Each structure stands twice: as C-alpha cells, then as structure tokens.
Amino acid sequence: MSRDTIRYQRSHDVLFRHVRDLVLLLDPSDGQVVALGGAGPDLWELLAHPITFRDAVSRLASSYAVAPERIEPEVRVVFDHLARRDVLVAAAS
Amino acid sequence: VNVPVDPIRPYGDAPHLVAVAAHGLAGTLTELPSSPLRDDEWRELLAGVRLQRLPGLLARAIDQGAMGASSRQVEQATDLHLHAMTTTLKLEAVLVRVAGLLGAAGLPFRVLKGAASSHLDFPDPSMRSFQDIDILVPPEHLDATVRLLGRHGFGRRFPAPRPGFDARFGKAVTLVGADQSEIDLHRTFALGPFGQRIQVADLWSRPGTPFFLAGTPATALDPDLRLLNAAYHCVLGDHPARLMPMRDIAQLALGGQVSATRVLALVAGWQGEAVLAQAVRATWDTLQIADMTTLSTWADRYRASPREERDLSVYLDPGATFAGKSYAAVRGIPRLPDRLAYLRALLLPQSSYLGSRHDGRIARLRQGTSEVFGKAPKK
C-alpha cells in the first residue's frame, strides 16, 4: 500500500493548543514545541479522524478553492514532518 | 483586629484588564474597548495580562472581534499567548509523565487548578494558562508519592520540618524536576487555620472527574470541590486576590455542574463559609456578573463572625507572612495532642529543615514564639 493511501490520524500522545492561526504541538520525540502555520492548522483538524494524504490534500484544496497540485507540496512537507516525529500514526484499518 | 472582610476593589482603576478577565462570561457587565487602546493604556493592559496570566483570554477577545486592536497590538497579544502556551505545554508534558508514574504505581491523585480546569471548565484549553503543576495526594500516600517521584528525578525543595509532618499537617510538598519544573503535591488546599479545618477525607469521598492528557488517564476533583479549591486559592492565596481564580470560580459557578447545596454543606463542615463568601463576592463584584445564583445570593448575605475575621486577617493583613499563617494554623487543629505535635515541629524542627529555611534553632524559636504570642522578634 502506498504511503499516500494509508490512513493517518493524530497520535493520542500529542499535546497541543490553538493560538490564533497556529497550532502548537509538543513534539513527543524531543519535548520541543512546534508551531504549525499556513495550511497546518486545517490539516491538523482533518487529522482528528483517520484520513489518507490524498484525501487530506483534496479536502484542503476544495476548502481553499484551488487545484490539489497547487497545495500538495506544502501539505506534504507538513505531513511528512509530523509522520517522521510520530505525531501522526497509521490508523487501525 | 480591624480587617475589612468585604473585598477592597483592587482592580477599580483597571477596567480593561477586568473586562479581559471576564471576556466570554455570561452575564458580565464589563465592556471591552471597541477601538485600539492608546500605547500607554495598551502597555499597562499587557503588563496586567502577563501578571494575571490572562493571555488566552486577551487573544480570544481580540480574535473574536470583541476588542479592538491595532495590527501591532494583535502581534504582541499573540506573542504573549504563544509564550504562555509554550510554557503550559511543557508543564503538561511533565504532568503526563507524573500521571503515568503514579498511575502505574497505583497511587491515587487528583490534578488541581489550571492543569485540570483548562480542560474541564473552559470551552478551549488555550484560554487558561498555568505556571506550575498542583496535584492532590491522599495523606497516607504522600510519603510514598514523594519517594516514587524522587526516584524519577523530582527532589524536594525543602526537607520536612519533622518526619511525618507533611502527611499530618502540611499544605503541600514542593518537588523540583531536573528541568526546574515545579510540582506541588498537596495534602490540602491552604496553609493556616482555614487550611487545617478542611476535612481532607471529603476531598477523597467521591471518584472525581476523569479526563485524558495526551492519552494518559488523569482525574480531577469533582466540580463542587474544584469550586472550593478555586475559592480557597482566591482568598487565601495571593493578596489582593488574582483575577484568574475569580474567573475559575465564575466559570464553575455559572457552568451548570456545581451543586450549591453540596458546596455549602462541605464548606460548613470545614468552617470555611467566610472564605467561600468572600471569594464569591469578590468574583461577582470584580467581574461585574449580573446573574444571581444560589451561591452569589448566599455570599451576599453571609456575615463573618469575629473569629472568622480574625482568621482571615492572618491571610489578608498587609504584613501577612508564611510563618504567621503556619503558627496561626494551630487554631485550626482541634485536638490538643495534635496541636502540641504541630507546635513542636514548628519550634523544634529537624536540623536539615533548619539549614534550608532558617538561621538556627534559637532564631527559629524566637520567631515562633513571637508569632504564637504576637511579640516582635528581637533582632
């Protein structure tokens, strides 16, 4: 199964807060606080429930009224960053 | 003793700060400015918000369009909120670790104050920041909890005055982690006579309110006890009373989960009606809450007895000290043998405690006798 089609969601182990148009996350791997800006907070909302990368891009593109390929690179950077740090986990199928 | 029991209005000249503290409360008559404040007014407000730990409420008031702000003011309010939330998240991570350790060891605990109320009593935890972690521990498990956390890097800030003192008479044991994070392990809510009169068994008589912190189970006090904790903190903690404990009281009292009947029964058993009445009155007066509730009506009518006024003065006098509250606590200990044991611990503590807090036994004895008998110590 391609990584883009695996359903991911937020790890329950992550502490976070909303601050204006940012989401602050406490990175469980090193205890550092990370701020998600741009499309990050909207992505974070979507990740409250299991969702694939492709579906997340599609939903965000729809809400911003832009083509998916236009936002995919930015979303992928955030998605990969979160997945690498165990902030995202693969959802049970 | 001539101490006013009715609260002085310490925030009478800070209407914007009070309006921020009350933002979002149903029934408040406070008004936020609709256009940006002048620079000097804004600086004063920002300093007050920082001191009173209200950045979440300020940011929310601006974000929701309830308060006018220039782009620079929005930026400064956001920076302050970011800073507060960063501290809060780091403290919460410590709490998660501690909760995991205590849970795994089967040691019961209740998360107190901001770390619990931010999740349970506010619509969004980002509204409520906090600067330390407070946990209630049953007296019979206090020593075991201190030992367990000690094995995981949390050392005592001060030794106990005498063995067994913490579990029998103490308010809290302060532990400090390697990263300097502080955890207060409470036996009860307050120092002094009102603290000693709290029936600690009442704090454990119900299961509490469960919640999750990053997937780790934790338990807070039930809403009635959370209200009483906030009230004791409001009146017996800092003087003048801070705005955040008032907001906690309002959030709970107006939130529909508190049983006024049970709250009044509990506080009567603790002989703490004067504390609750003053806390509720201060909250209603300061935050200008128009809604009348069972508790606010009761508080308006309550008149403190001379004995209650004398006990309140221990906390509210301008010269109130930690030592003064400690010695006045004798009045809240009902049995003579316990009073004697308490005084012995204060007047003749073990040497490790003396080394950490006082110059020596003679100075300690001198200070203690002066606090007990009301004489100024000789220099």
GROMACS .gro file of C-alpha atoms in nm:
model
  472
    1MET     CA    1   0.000   0.000   0.000
    2SER     CA    2   0.138   0.342  -0.096
    3ARG     CA    3   0.206   0.583   0.186
    4ASP     CA    4  -0.031   0.828   0.018
    5THR     CA    5  -0.320   0.587   0.059
    6ILE     CA    6  -0.256   0.484   0.420
    7ARG     CA    7  -0.499   0.647   0.657
    8TYR     CA    8  -0.328   0.855   0.926
    9GLN     CA    9  -0.454   1.040   1.229
   10ARG     CA   10  -0.315   1.241   1.517
   11SER     CA   11  -0.134   1.042   1.782
   12HIS     CA   12  -0.324   1.049   2.112
   13ASP     CA   13   0.010   1.111   2.283
   14VAL     CA   14   0.050   1.462   2.144
   15LEU     CA   15  -0.026   1.772   2.350
   16PHE     CA   16  -0.139   2.074   2.152
   17ARG     CA   17  -0.301   2.417   2.177
   18HIS     CA   18  -0.453   2.660   1.930
   19VAL     CA   19  -0.301   3.009   1.921
   20ARG     CA   20  -0.468   3.242   1.671
   21ASP     CA   21  -0.389   3.094   1.325
   22LEU     CA   22  -0.131   2.848   1.458
   23VAL     CA   23  -0.139   2.511   1.627
   24LEU     CA   24   0.133   2.449   1.885
   25LEU     CA   25   0.238   2.086   1.925
   26LEU     CA   26   0.466   1.938   2.183
   27ASP     CA   27   0.686   1.705   1.984
   28PRO     CA   28   0.688   1.378   2.182
   29SER     CA   29   1.028   1.279   2.039
   30ASP     CA   30   1.226   1.565   2.187
   31GLY     CA   31   0.988   1.770   2.403
   32GLN     CA   32   1.020   2.074   2.179
   33VAL     CA   33   0.722   2.290   2.090
   34VAL     CA   34   0.649   2.310   1.717
   35ALA     CA   35   0.418   2.568   1.558
   36LEU     CA   36   0.208   2.470   1.257
   37GLY     CA   37   0.112   2.764   1.037
   38GLY     CA   38  -0.022   2.806   0.685
   39ALA     CA   39  -0.234   2.505   0.595
   40GLY     CA   40  -0.103   2.323   0.906
   41PRO     CA   41  -0.391   2.403   1.143
   42ASP     CA   42  -0.651   2.298   0.885
   43LEU     CA   43  -0.459   1.977   0.821
   44TRP     CA   44  -0.443   1.921   1.196
   45GLU     CA   45  -0.823   1.948   1.215
   46LEU     CA   46  -0.864   1.693   0.937
   47LEU     CA   47  -0.626   1.457   1.116
   48ALA     CA   48  -0.857   1.439   1.415
   49HIS     CA   49  -1.006   1.147   1.221
   50PRO     CA   50  -0.830   0.889   1.003
   51ILE     CA   51  -0.759   1.028   0.655
   52THR     CA   52  -0.519   0.950   0.370
   53PHE     CA   53  -0.271   1.206   0.243
   54ARG     CA   54  -0.453   1.220  -0.091
   55ASP     CA   55  -0.791   1.280   0.072
   56ALA     CA   56  -0.642   1.546   0.301
   57VAL     CA   57  -0.499   1.732   0.001
   58SER     CA   58  -0.828   1.702  -0.182
   59ARG     CA   59  -1.031   1.832   0.114
   60LEU     CA   60  -0.795   2.125   0.173
   61ALA     CA   61  -0.787   2.216  -0.196
   62SER     CA   62  -1.164   2.214  -0.202
   63SER     CA   63  -1.191   2.440   0.103
   64TYR     CA   64  -0.931   2.682  -0.035
   65ALA     CA   65  -1.088   2.659  -0.387
   66VAL     CA   66  -0.754   2.578  -0.553
   67ALA     CA   67  -0.623   2.286  -0.758
   68PRO     CA   68  -0.487   1.998  -0.540
   69GLU     CA   69  -0.148   2.004  -0.715
   70ARG     CA   70  -0.103   2.365  -0.606
   71ILE     CA   71  -0.107   2.289  -0.236
   72GLU     CA   72   0.023   1.931  -0.239
   73PRO     CA   73   0.393   2.021  -0.191
   74GLU     CA   74   0.324   2.233   0.118
   75VAL     CA   75   0.089   1.978   0.270
   76ARG     CA   76   0.340   1.700   0.204
   77VAL     CA   77   0.615   1.888   0.390
   78VAL     CA   78   0.393   1.925   0.698
   79PHE     CA   79   0.255   1.572   0.670
   80ASP     CA   80   0.600   1.414   0.640
   81HIS     CA   81   0.737   1.625   0.923
   82LEU     CA   82   0.457   1.511   1.154
   83ALA     CA   83   0.477   1.147   1.047
   84ARG     CA   84   0.855   1.137   1.099
   85ARG     CA   85   0.813   1.259   1.454
   86ASP     CA   86   0.537   1.015   1.548
   87VAL     CA   87   0.287   1.299   1.579
   88LEU     CA   88   0.083   1.109   1.319
   89VAL     CA   89   0.013   0.739   1.340
   90ALA     CA   90  -0.134   0.497   1.092
   91ALA     CA   91  -0.499   0.438   1.178
   92ALA     CA   92  -0.619   0.087   1.250
   93SER     CA   93  -0.800  -0.041   0.944
   94VAL     CA   94  -0.827   4.321   6.463
   95ASN     CA   95  -0.968   4.566   6.216
   96VAL     CA   96  -0.955   4.393   5.880
   97PRO     CA   97  -1.222   4.456   5.619
   98VAL     CA   98  -1.390   4.127   5.533
   99ASP     CA   99  -1.558   4.271   5.225
  100PRO     CA  100  -1.309   4.280   4.942
  101ILE     CA  101  -1.145   4.606   4.858
  102ARG     CA  102  -1.175   4.673   4.485
  103PRO     CA  103  -0.812   4.639   4.384
  104TYR     CA  104  -0.893   4.649   4.012
  105GLY     CA  105  -1.112   4.960   4.018
  106ASP     CA  106  -0.859   5.150   3.809
  107ALA     CA  107  -0.806   4.867   3.558
  108PRO     CA  108  -1.141   4.829   3.378
  109HIS     CA  109  -0.985   4.691   3.057
  110LEU     CA  110  -0.794   4.425   3.249
  111VAL     CA  111  -1.111   4.322   3.434
  112ALA     CA  112  -1.304   4.313   3.105
  113VAL     CA  113  -1.041   4.080   2.959
  114ALA     CA  114  -1.067   3.855   3.266
  115ALA     CA  115  -1.444   3.844   3.222
  116HIS     CA  116  -1.447   3.804   2.843
  117GLY     CA  117  -1.696   3.540   2.733
  118LEU     CA  118  -1.867   3.505   3.072
  119ALA     CA  119  -2.244   3.500   3.053
  120GLY     CA  120  -2.391   3.788   3.248
  121THR     CA  121  -2.085   4.012   3.285
  122LEU     CA  122  -2.146   4.385   3.255
  123THR     CA  123  -1.783   4.463   3.176
  124GLU     CA  124  -1.711   4.625   2.840
  125LEU     CA  125  -1.406   4.580   2.621
  126PRO     CA  126  -1.285   4.875   2.417
  127SER     CA  127  -1.410   4.857   2.059
  128SER     CA  128  -1.119   5.058   1.915
  129PRO     CA  129  -0.744   5.014   1.978
  130LEU     CA  130  -0.613   5.145   2.311
  131ARG     CA  131  -0.358   5.425   2.329
  132ASP     CA  132   0.000   5.299   2.360
  133ASP     CA  133   0.027   5.377   2.731
  134GLU     CA  134  -0.308   5.207   2.803
  135TRP     CA  135  -0.208   4.907   2.596
  136ARG     CA  136   0.129   4.871   2.772
  137GLU     CA  137  -0.046   4.881   3.108
  138LEU     CA  138  -0.302   4.624   2.994
  139LEU     CA  139  -0.036   4.392   2.856
  140ALA     CA  140   0.162   4.410   3.182
  141GLY     CA  141  -0.153   4.326   3.378
  142VAL     CA  142  -0.242   4.040   3.145
  143ARG     CA  143   0.106   3.894   3.187
  144LEU     CA  144   0.098   3.930   3.566
  145GLN     CA  145  -0.252   3.787   3.597
  146ARG     CA  146  -0.188   3.508   3.345
  147LEU     CA  147  -0.468   3.610   3.113
  148PRO     CA  148  -0.306   3.596   2.766
  149GLY     CA  149  -0.552   3.330   2.645
  150LEU     CA  150  -0.849   3.549   2.730
  151LEU     CA  151  -0.691   3.858   2.572
  152ALA     CA  152  -0.612   3.671   2.250
  153ARG     CA  153  -0.964   3.528   2.240
  154ALA     CA  154  -1.125   3.869   2.296
  155ILE     CA  155  -0.927   4.012   2.003
  156ASP     CA  156  -0.975   3.709   1.775
  157GLN     CA  157  -1.349   3.710   1.833
  158GLY     CA  158  -1.370   4.079   1.746
  159ALA     CA  159  -1.491   4.172   2.094
  160MET     CA  160  -1.194   4.404   2.146
  161GLY     CA  161  -1.041   4.650   1.903
  162ALA     CA  162  -0.666   4.622   1.847
  163SER     CA  163  -0.410   4.758   1.603
  164SER     CA  164  -0.205   4.512   1.399
  165ARG     CA  165   0.092   4.569   1.633
  166GLN     CA  166  -0.126   4.504   1.936
  167VAL     CA  167  -0.258   4.184   1.777
  168GLU     CA  168   0.100   4.074   1.717
  169GLN     CA  169   0.202   4.147   2.078
  170ALA     CA  170  -0.104   3.973   2.221
  171THR     CA  171  -0.032   3.669   2.001
  172ASP     CA  172   0.334   3.662   2.111
  173LEU     CA  173   0.228   3.670   2.475
  174HIS     CA  174  -0.021   3.390   2.417
  175LEU     CA  175   0.237   3.181   2.229
  176HIS     CA  176   0.482   3.220   2.515
  177ALA     CA  177   0.221   3.123   2.775
  178MET     CA  178   0.104   2.821   2.577
  179THR     CA  179   0.460   2.701   2.520
  180THR     CA  180   0.517   2.705   2.897
  181THR     CA  181   0.182   2.537   2.956
  182LEU     CA  182   0.252   2.257   2.705
  183LYS     CA  183   0.591   2.186   2.863
  184LEU     CA  184   0.436   2.172   3.209
  185GLU     CA  185   0.160   1.949   3.079
  186ALA     CA  186   0.424   1.711   2.943
  187VAL     CA  187   0.569   1.688   3.295
  188LEU     CA  188   0.220   1.623   3.430
  189VAL     CA  189   0.166   1.345   3.175
  190ARG     CA  190   0.488   1.181   3.291
  191VAL     CA  191   0.395   1.216   3.659
  192ALA     CA  192   0.041   1.089   3.597
  193GLY     CA  193   0.183   0.787   3.417
  194LEU     CA  194   0.423   0.712   3.704
  195LEU     CA  195   0.158   0.746   3.975
  196GLY     CA  196  -0.097   0.550   3.772
  197ALA     CA  197   0.147   0.265   3.711
  198ALA     CA  198   0.230   0.254   4.084
  199GLY     CA  199  -0.137   0.254   4.181
  200LEU     CA  200  -0.100   0.578   4.376
  201PRO     CA  201  -0.420   0.787   4.372
  202PHE     CA  202  -0.404   1.156   4.283
  203ARG     CA  203  -0.616   1.447   4.165
  204VAL     CA  204  -0.495   1.714   3.924
  205LEU     CA  205  -0.571   2.058   4.074
  206LYS     CA  206  -0.622   2.412   3.944
  207GLY     CA  207  -0.517   2.525   3.595
  208ALA     CA  208  -0.395   2.192   3.460
  209ALA     CA  209  -0.741   2.046   3.525
  210SER     CA  210  -0.972   2.345   3.484
  211SER     CA  211  -0.823   2.439   3.144
  212HIS     CA  212  -0.950   2.108   3.006
  213LEU     CA  213  -1.267   2.067   3.210
  214ASP     CA  214  -1.411   2.413   3.277
  215PHE     CA  215  -1.318   2.627   2.976
  216PRO     CA  216  -1.455   2.589   2.623
  217ASP     CA  217  -1.098   2.581   2.488
  218PRO     CA  218  -0.791   2.489   2.699
  219SER     CA  219  -0.596   2.763   2.518
  220MET     CA  220  -0.793   3.016   2.724
  221ARG     CA  221  -0.636   2.907   3.054
  222SER     CA  222  -0.258   2.903   3.102
  223PHE     CA  223  -0.074   2.796   3.417
  224GLN     CA  224   0.275   2.825   3.561
  225ASP     CA  225   0.307   2.521   3.784
  226ILE     CA  226   0.155   2.183   3.849
  227ASP     CA  227  -0.057   2.110   4.153
  228ILE     CA  228  -0.160   1.759   4.248
  229LEU     CA  229  -0.363   1.642   4.547
  230VAL     CA  230  -0.241   1.324   4.712
  231PRO     CA  231  -0.406   1.132   4.999
  232PRO     CA  232  -0.208   1.191   5.321
  233GLU     CA  233  -0.148   0.819   5.368
  234HIS     CA  234   0.022   0.804   5.025
  235LEU     CA  235   0.211   1.134   5.041
  236ASP     CA  236   0.544   0.990   5.157
  237ALA     CA  237   0.527   0.705   4.904
  238THR     CA  238   0.450   0.955   4.628
  239VAL     CA  239   0.744   1.176   4.726
  240ARG     CA  240   0.973   0.871   4.730
  241LEU     CA  241   0.849   0.745   4.392
  242LEU     CA  242   0.890   1.080   4.218
  243GLY     CA  243   1.226   1.125   4.392
  244ARG     CA  244   1.347   0.808   4.218
  245HIS     CA  245   1.248   0.971   3.887
  246GLY     CA  246   1.437   1.296   3.931
  247PHE     CA  247   1.198   1.514   4.132
  248GLY     CA  248   1.369   1.630   4.451
  249ARG     CA  249   1.216   1.811   4.747
  250ARG     CA  250   1.270   2.186   4.752
  251PHE     CA  251   1.272   2.180   5.134
  252PRO     CA  252   1.302   1.893   5.380
  253ALA     CA  253   1.004   1.820   5.607
  254PRO     CA  254   1.014   2.002   5.945
  255ARG     CA  255   0.989   1.663   6.117
  256PRO     CA  256   0.924   1.308   5.994
  257GLY     CA  257   0.554   1.259   5.928
  258PHE     CA  258   0.473   1.633   5.933
  259ASP     CA  259   0.374   1.656   5.566
  260ALA     CA  260   0.111   1.385   5.586
  261ARG     CA  261  -0.028   1.504   5.919
  262PHE     CA  262  -0.021   1.884   5.898
  263GLY     CA  263   0.139   2.008   5.576
  264LYS     CA  264  -0.028   2.201   5.298
  265ALA     CA  265   0.196   2.072   5.019
  266VAL     CA  266   0.538   1.933   4.937
  267THR     CA  267   0.714   2.111   4.653
  268LEU     CA  268   0.921   1.894   4.421
  269VAL     CA  269   1.158   2.026   4.157
  270GLY     CA  270   1.249   1.835   3.842
  271ALA     CA  271   1.583   1.834   3.661
  272ASP     CA  272   1.443   2.096   3.420
  273GLN     CA  273   1.339   2.311   3.721
  274SER     CA  274   0.970   2.236   3.667
  275GLU     CA  275   0.782   2.250   3.997
  276ILE     CA  276   0.519   2.011   4.122
  277ASP     CA  277   0.324   2.087   4.438
  278LEU     CA  278   0.196   1.769   4.599
  279HIS     CA  279  -0.092   1.892   4.812
  280ARG     CA  280  -0.244   1.732   5.118
  281THR     CA  281  -0.495   2.015   5.146
  282PHE     CA  282  -0.585   2.346   4.978
  283ALA     CA  283  -0.433   2.610   5.205
  284LEU     CA  284  -0.195   2.698   5.485
  285GLY     CA  285  -0.312   2.838   5.816
  286PRO     CA  286  -0.628   2.787   6.019
  287PHE     CA  287  -0.867   2.759   5.725
  288GLY     CA  288  -0.641   2.501   5.563
  289GLN     CA  289  -0.622   2.291   5.880
  290ARG     CA  290  -1.001   2.287   5.914
  291ILE     CA  291  -1.056   2.132   5.571
  292GLN     CA  292  -1.176   1.775   5.618
  293VAL     CA  293  -0.924   1.603   5.396
  294ALA     CA  294  -1.142   1.289   5.377
  295ASP     CA  295  -1.405   1.499   5.196
  296LEU     CA  296  -1.158   1.559   4.914
  297TRP     CA  297  -1.149   1.184   4.850
  298SER     CA  298  -1.511   1.095   4.921
  299ARG     CA  299  -1.613   1.091   4.554
  300PRO     CA  300  -1.445   0.946   4.246
  301GLY     CA  301  -1.354   1.281   4.089
  302THR     CA  302  -1.374   1.380   3.723
  303PRO     CA  303  -1.169   1.166   3.483
  304PHE     CA  304  -1.001   1.318   3.181
  305PHE     CA  305  -0.718   1.237   2.942
  306LEU     CA  306  -0.392   1.419   2.890
  307ALA     CA  307  -0.221   1.305   2.569
  308GLY     CA  308  -0.377   0.962   2.608
  309THR     CA  309  -0.279   0.931   2.974
  310PRO     CA  310  -0.570   0.896   3.218
  311ALA     CA  311  -0.589   1.155   3.494
  312THR     CA  312  -0.851   1.257   3.747
  313ALA     CA  313  -0.951   1.600   3.871
  314LEU     CA  314  -1.165   1.691   4.170
  315ASP     CA  315  -1.537   1.692   4.103
  316PRO     CA  316  -1.685   2.033   4.008
  317ASP     CA  317  -1.800   2.115   4.365
  318LEU     CA  318  -1.453   2.059   4.504
  319ARG     CA  319  -1.292   2.240   4.210
  320LEU     CA  320  -1.504   2.543   4.300
  321LEU     CA  321  -1.400   2.523   4.665
  322ASN     CA  322  -1.034   2.482   4.566
  323ALA     CA  323  -1.059   2.793   4.348
  324ALA     CA  324  -1.232   2.985   4.628
  325TYR     CA  325  -0.964   2.897   4.885
  326HIS     CA  326  -0.692   2.982   4.634
  327CYS     CA  327  -0.863   3.312   4.552
  328VAL     CA  328  -0.897   3.439   4.909
  329LEU     CA  329  -0.615   3.264   5.097
  330GLY     CA  330  -0.350   3.271   4.822
  331ASP     CA  331  -0.228   3.599   4.683
  332HIS     CA  332  -0.349   3.929   4.822
  333PRO     CA  333  -0.507   4.112   4.653
  334ALA     CA  334  -0.685   3.817   4.501
  335ARG     CA  335  -0.586   3.738   4.144
  336LEU     CA  336  -0.826   3.756   3.856
  337MET     CA  337  -0.772   3.404   3.720
  338PRO     CA  338  -0.901   3.225   4.033
  339MET     CA  339  -1.204   3.455   4.014
  340ARG     CA  340  -1.256   3.353   3.654
  341ASP     CA  341  -1.224   2.986   3.758
  342ILE     CA  342  -1.494   3.043   4.021
  343ALA     CA  343  -1.724   3.216   3.771
  344GLN     CA  344  -1.661   2.950   3.507
  345LEU     CA  345  -1.763   2.678   3.753
  346ALA     CA  346  -2.043   2.860   3.932
  347LEU     CA  347  -2.211   2.956   3.604
  348GLY     CA  348  -2.128   2.633   3.425
  349GLY     CA  349  -2.425   2.434   3.549
  350GLN     CA  350  -2.229   2.144   3.700
  351VAL     CA  351  -2.193   2.268   4.058
  352SER     CA  352  -2.433   2.169   4.336
  353ALA     CA  353  -2.466   2.476   4.560
  354THR     CA  354  -2.627   2.259   4.829
  355ARG     CA  355  -2.327   2.026   4.846
  356VAL     CA  356  -2.075   2.309   4.823
  357LEU     CA  357  -2.236   2.486   5.119
  358ALA     CA  358  -2.256   2.164   5.320
  359LEU     CA  359  -1.890   2.086   5.258
  360VAL     CA  360  -1.765   2.434   5.343
  361ALA     CA  361  -1.978   2.444   5.659
  362GLY     CA  362  -1.807   2.123   5.772
  363TRP     CA  363  -1.473   2.293   5.713
  364GLN     CA  364  -1.581   2.612   5.895
  365GLY     CA  365  -1.482   2.792   5.579
  366GLU     CA  366  -1.800   2.982   5.494
  367ALA     CA  367  -1.624   3.319   5.529
  368VAL     CA  368  -1.368   3.210   5.270
  369LEU     CA  369  -1.628   3.096   5.019
  370ALA     CA  370  -1.849   3.401   5.076
  371GLN     CA  371  -1.558   3.638   5.024
  372ALA     CA  372  -1.441   3.453   4.712
  373VAL     CA  373  -1.786   3.456   4.551
  374ARG     CA  374  -1.847   3.821   4.644
  375ALA     CA  375  -1.508   3.925   4.507
  376THR     CA  376  -1.576   3.733   4.187
  377TRP     CA  377  -1.922   3.879   4.133
  378ASP     CA  378  -1.814   4.233   4.224
  379THR     CA  379  -1.488   4.236   4.029
  380LEU     CA  380  -1.610   4.061   3.715
  381GLN     CA  381  -1.940   4.252   3.738
  382ILE     CA  382  -2.161   3.948   3.697
  383ALA     CA  383  -2.528   4.040   3.685
  384ASP     CA  384  -2.670   3.688   3.710
  385MET     CA  385  -2.782   3.598   4.061
  386THR     CA  386  -2.730   3.237   4.164
  387THR     CA  387  -2.791   3.045   4.484
  388LEU     CA  388  -2.424   3.086   4.574
  389SER     CA  389  -2.400   3.457   4.493
  390THR     CA  390  -2.717   3.532   4.690
  391TRP     CA  391  -2.589   3.331   4.985
  392ALA     CA  392  -2.249   3.504   4.968
  393ASP     CA  393  -2.410   3.849   4.967
  394ARG     CA  394  -2.599   3.769   5.284
  395TYR     CA  395  -2.320   3.593   5.470
  396ARG     CA  396  -2.163   3.788   5.756
  397ALA     CA  397  -1.834   3.665   5.900
  398SER     CA  398  -1.809   3.614   6.275
  399PRO     CA  399  -1.538   3.793   6.476
  400ARG     CA  400  -1.345   3.466   6.489
  401GLU     CA  401  -1.362   3.429   6.111
  402GLU     CA  402  -1.250   3.789   6.069
  403ARG     CA  403  -0.954   3.722   6.296
  404ASP     CA  404  -0.862   3.410   6.097
  405LEU     CA  405  -0.899   3.592   5.765
  406SER     CA  406  -0.667   3.865   5.889
  407VAL     CA  407  -0.388   3.607   5.908
  408TYR     CA  408  -0.405   3.593   5.527
  409LEU     CA  409  -0.524   3.942   5.436
  410ASP     CA  410  -0.318   4.170   5.661
  411PRO     CA  411  -0.061   4.363   5.457
  412GLY     CA  412   0.217   4.209   5.671
  413ALA     CA  413   0.090   3.851   5.643
  414THR     CA  414   0.378   3.600   5.629
  415PHE     CA  415   0.424   3.230   5.564
  416ALA     CA  416   0.538   3.189   5.924
  417GLY     CA  417   0.239   3.382   6.055
  418LYS     CA  418  -0.002   3.154   5.870
  419SER     CA  419   0.189   2.848   5.987
  420TYR     CA  420   0.165   2.944   6.354
  421ALA     CA  421  -0.196   3.061   6.326
  422ALA     CA  422  -0.278   2.717   6.187
  423VAL     CA  423  -0.273   2.593   6.548
  424ARG     CA  424  -0.619   2.744   6.586
  425GLY     CA  425  -0.748   2.512   6.316
  426ILE     CA  426  -0.617   2.192   6.477
  427PRO     CA  427  -0.892   2.059   6.705
  428ARG     CA  428  -0.711   1.806   6.931
  429LEU     CA  429  -0.463   1.918   7.195
  430PRO     CA  430  -0.207   1.639   7.131
  431ASP     CA  431  -0.209   1.730   6.761
  432ARG     CA  432  -0.163   2.098   6.845
  433LEU     CA  433   0.135   2.017   7.062
  434ALA     CA  434   0.288   1.793   6.795
  435TYR     CA  435   0.237   2.067   6.536
  436LEU     CA  436   0.398   2.334   6.755
  437ARG     CA  437   0.687   2.104   6.841
  438ALA     CA  438   0.754   2.050   6.471
  439LEU     CA  439   0.749   2.423   6.403
  440LEU     CA  440   0.952   2.531   6.705
  441LEU     CA  441   1.198   2.240   6.710
  442PRO     CA  442   1.232   2.110   6.354
  443GLN     CA  443   1.498   1.866   6.244
  444SER     CA  444   1.834   2.017   6.158
  445SER     CA  445   1.807   1.954   5.781
  446TYR     CA  446   1.496   2.174   5.771
  447LEU     CA  447   1.663   2.445   5.976
  448GLY     CA  448   1.957   2.452   5.741
  449SER     CA  449   1.729   2.507   5.445
  450ARG     CA  450   1.500   2.777   5.579
  451HIS     CA  451   1.629   2.943   5.898
  452ASP     CA  452   1.948   3.053   6.062
  453GLY     CA  453   1.924   2.817   6.355
  454ARG     CA  454   1.721   2.683   6.641
  455ILE     CA  455   1.740   2.996   6.854
  456ALA     CA  456   1.626   3.221   6.569
  457ARG     CA  457   1.351   2.971   6.488
  458LEU     CA  458   1.235   2.953   6.848
  459ARG     CA  459   1.243   3.331   6.872
  460GLN     CA  460   1.040   3.374   6.555
  461GLY     CA  461   0.800   3.101   6.656
  462THR     CA  462   0.732   3.241   6.999
  463SER     CA  463   0.680   3.585   6.857
  464GLU     CA  464   0.429   3.453   6.604
  465VAL     CA  465   0.246   3.250   6.867
  466PHE     CA  466   0.238   3.522   7.131
  467GLY     CA  467   0.219   3.820   6.897
  468LYS     CA  468   0.552   3.980   7.000
  469ALA     CA  469   0.803   4.120   6.757
  470PRO     CA  470   1.123   3.913   6.748
  471LYS     CA  471   1.437   4.080   6.880
  472LYS     CA  472   1.693   4.143   6.610
   0.00000   0.00000   0.00000
